CSV table of C-alpha atoms and ligand atoms in Angstrom, one decimal:
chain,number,residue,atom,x,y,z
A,100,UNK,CA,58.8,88.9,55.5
A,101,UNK,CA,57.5,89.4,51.9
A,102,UNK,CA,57.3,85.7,49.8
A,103,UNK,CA,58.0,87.5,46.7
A,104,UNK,CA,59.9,91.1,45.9
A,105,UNK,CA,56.8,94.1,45.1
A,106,UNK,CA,57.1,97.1,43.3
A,107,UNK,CA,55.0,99.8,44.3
A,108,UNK,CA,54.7,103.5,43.3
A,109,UNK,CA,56.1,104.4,46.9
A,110,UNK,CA,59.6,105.1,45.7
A,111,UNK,CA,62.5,106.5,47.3
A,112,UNK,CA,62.0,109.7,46.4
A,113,UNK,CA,58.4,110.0,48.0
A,114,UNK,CA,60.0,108.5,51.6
A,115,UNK,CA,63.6,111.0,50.9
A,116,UNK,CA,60.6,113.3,50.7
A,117,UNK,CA,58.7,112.7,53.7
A,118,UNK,CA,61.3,112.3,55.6
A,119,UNK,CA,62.4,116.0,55.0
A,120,UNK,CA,58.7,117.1,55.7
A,121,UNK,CA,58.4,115.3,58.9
A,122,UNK,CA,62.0,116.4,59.9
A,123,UNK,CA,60.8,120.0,59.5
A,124,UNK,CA,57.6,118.9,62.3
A,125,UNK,CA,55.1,119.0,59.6
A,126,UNK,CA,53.2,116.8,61.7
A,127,UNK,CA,54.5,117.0,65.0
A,128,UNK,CA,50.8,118.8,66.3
A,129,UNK,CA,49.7,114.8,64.9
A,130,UNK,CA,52.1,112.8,66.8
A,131,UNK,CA,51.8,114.8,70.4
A,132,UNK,CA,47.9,114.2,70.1
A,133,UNK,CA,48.8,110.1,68.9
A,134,UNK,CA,51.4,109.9,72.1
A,135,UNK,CA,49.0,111.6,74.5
A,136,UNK,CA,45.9,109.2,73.2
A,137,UNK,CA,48.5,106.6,74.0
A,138,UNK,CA,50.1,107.8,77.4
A,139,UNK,CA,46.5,108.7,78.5
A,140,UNK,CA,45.5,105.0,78.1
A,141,UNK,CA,48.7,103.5,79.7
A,142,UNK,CA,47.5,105.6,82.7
A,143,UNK,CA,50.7,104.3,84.7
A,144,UNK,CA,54.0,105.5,83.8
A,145,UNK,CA,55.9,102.0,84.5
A,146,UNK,CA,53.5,100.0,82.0
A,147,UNK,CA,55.2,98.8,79.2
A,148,UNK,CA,53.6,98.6,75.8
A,149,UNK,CA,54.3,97.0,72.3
A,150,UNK,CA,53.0,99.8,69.8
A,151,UNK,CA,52.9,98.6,66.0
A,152,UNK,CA,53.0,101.0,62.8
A,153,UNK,CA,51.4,99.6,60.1
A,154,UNK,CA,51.9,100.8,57.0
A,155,UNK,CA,54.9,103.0,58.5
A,156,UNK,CA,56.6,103.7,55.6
A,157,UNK,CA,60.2,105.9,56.3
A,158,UNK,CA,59.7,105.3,60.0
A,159,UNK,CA,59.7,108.8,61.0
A,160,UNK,CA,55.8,108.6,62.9
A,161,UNK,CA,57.1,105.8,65.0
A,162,UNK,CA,59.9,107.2,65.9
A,163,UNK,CA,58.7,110.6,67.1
A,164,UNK,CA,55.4,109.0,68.9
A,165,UNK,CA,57.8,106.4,70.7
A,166,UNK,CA,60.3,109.3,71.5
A,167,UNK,CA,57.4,111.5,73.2
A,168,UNK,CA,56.0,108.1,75.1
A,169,UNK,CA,59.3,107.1,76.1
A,170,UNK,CA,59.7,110.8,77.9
A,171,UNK,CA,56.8,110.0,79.9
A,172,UNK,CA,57.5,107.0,80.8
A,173,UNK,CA,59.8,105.1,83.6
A,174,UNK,CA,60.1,101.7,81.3
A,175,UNK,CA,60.7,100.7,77.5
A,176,UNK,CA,58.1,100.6,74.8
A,177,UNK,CA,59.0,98.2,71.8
A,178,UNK,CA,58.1,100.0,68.6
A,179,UNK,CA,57.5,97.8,65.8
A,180,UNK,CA,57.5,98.9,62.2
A,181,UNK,CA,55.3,97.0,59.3
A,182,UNK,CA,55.9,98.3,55.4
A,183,UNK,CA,55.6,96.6,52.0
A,184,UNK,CA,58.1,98.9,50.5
A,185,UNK,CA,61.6,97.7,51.2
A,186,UNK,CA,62.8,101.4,50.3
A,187,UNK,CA,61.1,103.1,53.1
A,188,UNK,CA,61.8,100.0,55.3
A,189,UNK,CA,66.0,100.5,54.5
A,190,UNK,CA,65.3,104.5,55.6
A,191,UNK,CA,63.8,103.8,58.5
A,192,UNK,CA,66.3,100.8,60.1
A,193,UNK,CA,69.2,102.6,58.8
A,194,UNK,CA,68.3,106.2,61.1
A,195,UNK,CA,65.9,104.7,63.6
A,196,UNK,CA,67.7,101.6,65.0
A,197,UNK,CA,66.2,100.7,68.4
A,198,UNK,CA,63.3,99.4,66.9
A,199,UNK,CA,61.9,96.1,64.8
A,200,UNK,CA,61.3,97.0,61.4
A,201,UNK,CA,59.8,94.8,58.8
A,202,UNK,CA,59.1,94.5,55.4
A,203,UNK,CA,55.8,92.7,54.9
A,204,UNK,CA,52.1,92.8,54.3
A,205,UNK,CA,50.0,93.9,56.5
A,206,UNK,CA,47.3,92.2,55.2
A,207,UNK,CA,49.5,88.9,56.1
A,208,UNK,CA,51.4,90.3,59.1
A,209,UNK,CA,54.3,88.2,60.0
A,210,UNK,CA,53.3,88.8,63.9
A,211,UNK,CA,51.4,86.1,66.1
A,212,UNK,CA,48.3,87.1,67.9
A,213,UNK,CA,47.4,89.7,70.3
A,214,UNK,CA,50.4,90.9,71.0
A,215,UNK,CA,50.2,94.9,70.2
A,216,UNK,CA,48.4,97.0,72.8
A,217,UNK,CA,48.1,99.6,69.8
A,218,UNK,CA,48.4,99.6,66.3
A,219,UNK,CA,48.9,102.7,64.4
A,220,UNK,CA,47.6,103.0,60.5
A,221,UNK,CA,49.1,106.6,59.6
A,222,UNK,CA,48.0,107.7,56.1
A,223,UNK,CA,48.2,104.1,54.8
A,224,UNK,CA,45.4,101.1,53.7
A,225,UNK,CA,44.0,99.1,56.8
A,226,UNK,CA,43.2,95.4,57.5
A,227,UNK,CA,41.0,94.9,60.0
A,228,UNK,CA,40.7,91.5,60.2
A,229,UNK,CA,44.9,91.5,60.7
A,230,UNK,CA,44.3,94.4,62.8
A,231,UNK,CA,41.8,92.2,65.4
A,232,UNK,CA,43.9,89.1,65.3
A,233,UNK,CA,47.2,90.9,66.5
A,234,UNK,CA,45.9,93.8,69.2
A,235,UNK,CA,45.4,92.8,72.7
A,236,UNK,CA,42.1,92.4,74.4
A,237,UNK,CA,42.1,95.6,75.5
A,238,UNK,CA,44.6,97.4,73.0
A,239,UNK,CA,43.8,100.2,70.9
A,240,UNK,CA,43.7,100.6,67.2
A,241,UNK,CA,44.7,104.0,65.7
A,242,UNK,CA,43.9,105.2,62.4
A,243,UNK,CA,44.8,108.7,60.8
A,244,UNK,CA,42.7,109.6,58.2
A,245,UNK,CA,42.7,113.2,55.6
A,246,UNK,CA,39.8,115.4,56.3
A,247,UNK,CA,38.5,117.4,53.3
A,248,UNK,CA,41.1,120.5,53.9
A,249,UNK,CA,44.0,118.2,54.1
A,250,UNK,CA,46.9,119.8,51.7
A,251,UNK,CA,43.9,121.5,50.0
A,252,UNK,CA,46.2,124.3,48.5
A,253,UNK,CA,47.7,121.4,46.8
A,254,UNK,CA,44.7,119.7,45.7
A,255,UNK,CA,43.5,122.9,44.3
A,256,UNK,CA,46.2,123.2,41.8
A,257,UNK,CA,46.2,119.2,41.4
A,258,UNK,CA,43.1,118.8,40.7
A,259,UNK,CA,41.3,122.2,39.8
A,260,UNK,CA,38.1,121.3,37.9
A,261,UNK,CA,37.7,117.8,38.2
A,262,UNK,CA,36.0,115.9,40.9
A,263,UNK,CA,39.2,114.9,42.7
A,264,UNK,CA,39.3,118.5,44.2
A,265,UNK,CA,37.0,117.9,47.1
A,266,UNK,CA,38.0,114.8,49.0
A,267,UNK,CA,36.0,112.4,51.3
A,268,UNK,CA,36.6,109.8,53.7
A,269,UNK,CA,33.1,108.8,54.8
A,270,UNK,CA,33.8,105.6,53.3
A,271,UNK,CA,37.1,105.1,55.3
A,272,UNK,CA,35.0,105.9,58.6
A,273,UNK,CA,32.6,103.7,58.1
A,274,UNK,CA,34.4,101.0,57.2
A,275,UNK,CA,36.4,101.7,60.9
A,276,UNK,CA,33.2,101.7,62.7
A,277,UNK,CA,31.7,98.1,61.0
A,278,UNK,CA,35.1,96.7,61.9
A,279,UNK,CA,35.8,98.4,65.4
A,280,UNK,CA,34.3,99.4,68.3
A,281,UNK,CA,34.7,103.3,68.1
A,282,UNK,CA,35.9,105.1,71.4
A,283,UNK,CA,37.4,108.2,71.0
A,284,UNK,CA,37.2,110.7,67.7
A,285,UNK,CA,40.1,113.4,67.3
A,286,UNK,CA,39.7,116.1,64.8
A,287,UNK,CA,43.6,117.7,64.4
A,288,UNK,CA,43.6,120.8,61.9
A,289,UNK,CA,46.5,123.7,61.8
A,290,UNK,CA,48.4,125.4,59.3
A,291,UNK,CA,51.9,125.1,58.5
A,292,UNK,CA,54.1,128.5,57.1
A,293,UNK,CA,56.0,126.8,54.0
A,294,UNK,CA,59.6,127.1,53.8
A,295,UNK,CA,59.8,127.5,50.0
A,296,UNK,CA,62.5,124.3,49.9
A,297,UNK,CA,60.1,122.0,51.3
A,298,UNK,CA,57.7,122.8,48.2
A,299,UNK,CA,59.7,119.9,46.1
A,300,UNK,CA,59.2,117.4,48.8
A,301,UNK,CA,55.9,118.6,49.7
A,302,UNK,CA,54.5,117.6,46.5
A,303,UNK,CA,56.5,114.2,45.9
A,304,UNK,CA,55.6,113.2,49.7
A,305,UNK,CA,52.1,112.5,48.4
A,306,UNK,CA,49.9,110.2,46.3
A,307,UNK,CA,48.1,113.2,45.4
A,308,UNK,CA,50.6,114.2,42.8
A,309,UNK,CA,50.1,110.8,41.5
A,310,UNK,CA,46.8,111.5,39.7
A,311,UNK,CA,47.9,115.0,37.8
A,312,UNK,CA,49.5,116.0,35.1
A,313,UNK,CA,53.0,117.2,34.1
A,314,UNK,CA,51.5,120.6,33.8
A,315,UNK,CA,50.6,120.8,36.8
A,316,UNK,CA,52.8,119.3,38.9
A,317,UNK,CA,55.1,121.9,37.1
A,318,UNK,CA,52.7,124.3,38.3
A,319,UNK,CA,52.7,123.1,41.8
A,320,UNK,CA,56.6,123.6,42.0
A,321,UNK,CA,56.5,127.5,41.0
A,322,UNK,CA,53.6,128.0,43.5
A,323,UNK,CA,53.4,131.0,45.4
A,324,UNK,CA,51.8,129.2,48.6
A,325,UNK,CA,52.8,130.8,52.0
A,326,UNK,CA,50.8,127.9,53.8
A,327,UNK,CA,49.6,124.5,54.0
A,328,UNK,CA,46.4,123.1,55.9
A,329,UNK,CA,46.8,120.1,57.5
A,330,UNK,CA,43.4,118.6,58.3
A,331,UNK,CA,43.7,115.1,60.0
A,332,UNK,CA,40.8,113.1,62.1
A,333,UNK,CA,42.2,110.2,64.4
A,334,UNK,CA,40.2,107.7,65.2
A,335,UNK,CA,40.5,105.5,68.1
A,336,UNK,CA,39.2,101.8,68.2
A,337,UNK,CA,39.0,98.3,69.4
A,338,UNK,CA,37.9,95.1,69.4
B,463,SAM,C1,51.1,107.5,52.2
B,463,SAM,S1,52.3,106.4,52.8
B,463,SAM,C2,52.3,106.7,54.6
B,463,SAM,C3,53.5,106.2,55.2
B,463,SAM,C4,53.6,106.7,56.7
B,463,SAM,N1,52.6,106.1,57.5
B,463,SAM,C5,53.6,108.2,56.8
B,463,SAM,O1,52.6,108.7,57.2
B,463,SAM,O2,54.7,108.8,56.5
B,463,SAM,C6,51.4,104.8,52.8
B,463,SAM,C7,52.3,103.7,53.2
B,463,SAM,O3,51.5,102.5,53.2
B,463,SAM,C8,52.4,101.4,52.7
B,463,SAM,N2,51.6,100.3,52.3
B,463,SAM,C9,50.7,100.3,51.3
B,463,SAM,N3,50.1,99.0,51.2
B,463,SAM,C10,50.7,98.3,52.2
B,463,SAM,C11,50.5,96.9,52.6
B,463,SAM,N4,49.7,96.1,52.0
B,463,SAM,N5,51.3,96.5,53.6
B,463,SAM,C12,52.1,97.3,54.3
B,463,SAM,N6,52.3,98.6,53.9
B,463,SAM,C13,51.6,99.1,52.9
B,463,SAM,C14,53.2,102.1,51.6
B,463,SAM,O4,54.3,101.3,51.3
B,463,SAM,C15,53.5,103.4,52.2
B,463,SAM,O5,54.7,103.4,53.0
């Protein structure tokens, strides 16, 4: 659904890598509180929904939040995933088939009008005025944003002495609120005990490693880190 091809800096090797991370329930703690937000809203168990990723990348979230709903549920939910990488879009149709899976902008999202009754934005840039046209009256926008401790063991060695080491997203928050009527704020934080072979794809999963040097990204892979923090904050909105 893209008019011309795009090369971005999300490679192959940065989706191989989340996949393995996700695969390993990295963030399964993030998708249970996603599908509950989500079952909790469809409040009856033979409601059918159309749930869009945006910005969904290897297609792993999707999958697993759609997998949990589905458990719940006593109908179908169409899961529909949005990505401008054609790399991450081949992983995810090739492993996740019962789904739609695009590659387009979502900034120009090949989808008519309120037809989503949520919208997740995982990790990824927004568009709320694509966001608005496409959910339902009543649907639900949800966003997942990095708190400050989010892979901060990583960030320290990243980013140690320069003023990328201490993240914030007040920016990101705000810009939600101007654009959406804020109902529900989720705070999800835990730590994860690293298996030392998901160190390589730990650090190629990220942007952050896309800012730092060769020295330290060397320095990253001989790391002695036991564990991660995963610090996340979902927010819940709509029109
Ligand atoms: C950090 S990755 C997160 C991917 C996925 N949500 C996850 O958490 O595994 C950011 C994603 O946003 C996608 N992306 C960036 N700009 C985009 C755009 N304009 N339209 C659609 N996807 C975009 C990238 O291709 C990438 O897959």
């Amino acid at each position: 659904m893209l008019a011309h091809a795009l090369h971005t800096k999300y490679d192959r090797r940065m989706f191989e890598s989340r996949r393995i991370i996700c695969r390993s329930g990295f963030f399964d703690p993030l998708n249970t509180k996603i599908s509950e937000i989500i079952i909790n809203k469809l409040k009856s168990k033979s409601k059918p929904s159309k749930i869009l990723d945006a910005g969904c990348g290897e297609g792993s979230h999707l999958s697993g939040i759609q997998g949990k709903i589905t458990l719940n549920s006593e109908t179908d939910h169409l899961g529909v995933g949005l990505d401008i990488s054609k790399e991450g879009i081949i992983m995810a149709s090739k492993d996740y088939t019962n789904k739609i899976w695009c590659v387009g902008d979502l900034a120009k999202a090949p989808f008519a009008s309120q037809k989503f009754n949520f919208i997740l934005n995982i990790l990824a840039p927004a568009n709320y005025v694509e966001f608005r046209r496409m959910i339902s009256h009543d649907g639900r926008v949800i966003k997942v944003i990095p708190e400050r401790d989010y892979l901060q063991e990583l960030r320290e060695i990243f980013y140690e002495h320069t003023e990328k080491q201490v993240y914030s997203n007040d920016n990101t928050l705000e810009l939600f609120r101007n654009k959406l009527k804020l109902m529900d704020v989720e705070r999800v934080r835990y730590s994860v005990t690293l298996d030392h072979t998901w160190i390589e794809p730990l650090i190629h999963m990220t942007p952050l490693s896309w800012g730092t040097t060769e020295e330290r990204l060397l320095k990253a892979h001989e790391m002695n880190v036991k564990e991660v923090t995963i610090d996340l904050t979902i927010l819940v909105g709509k029109k």
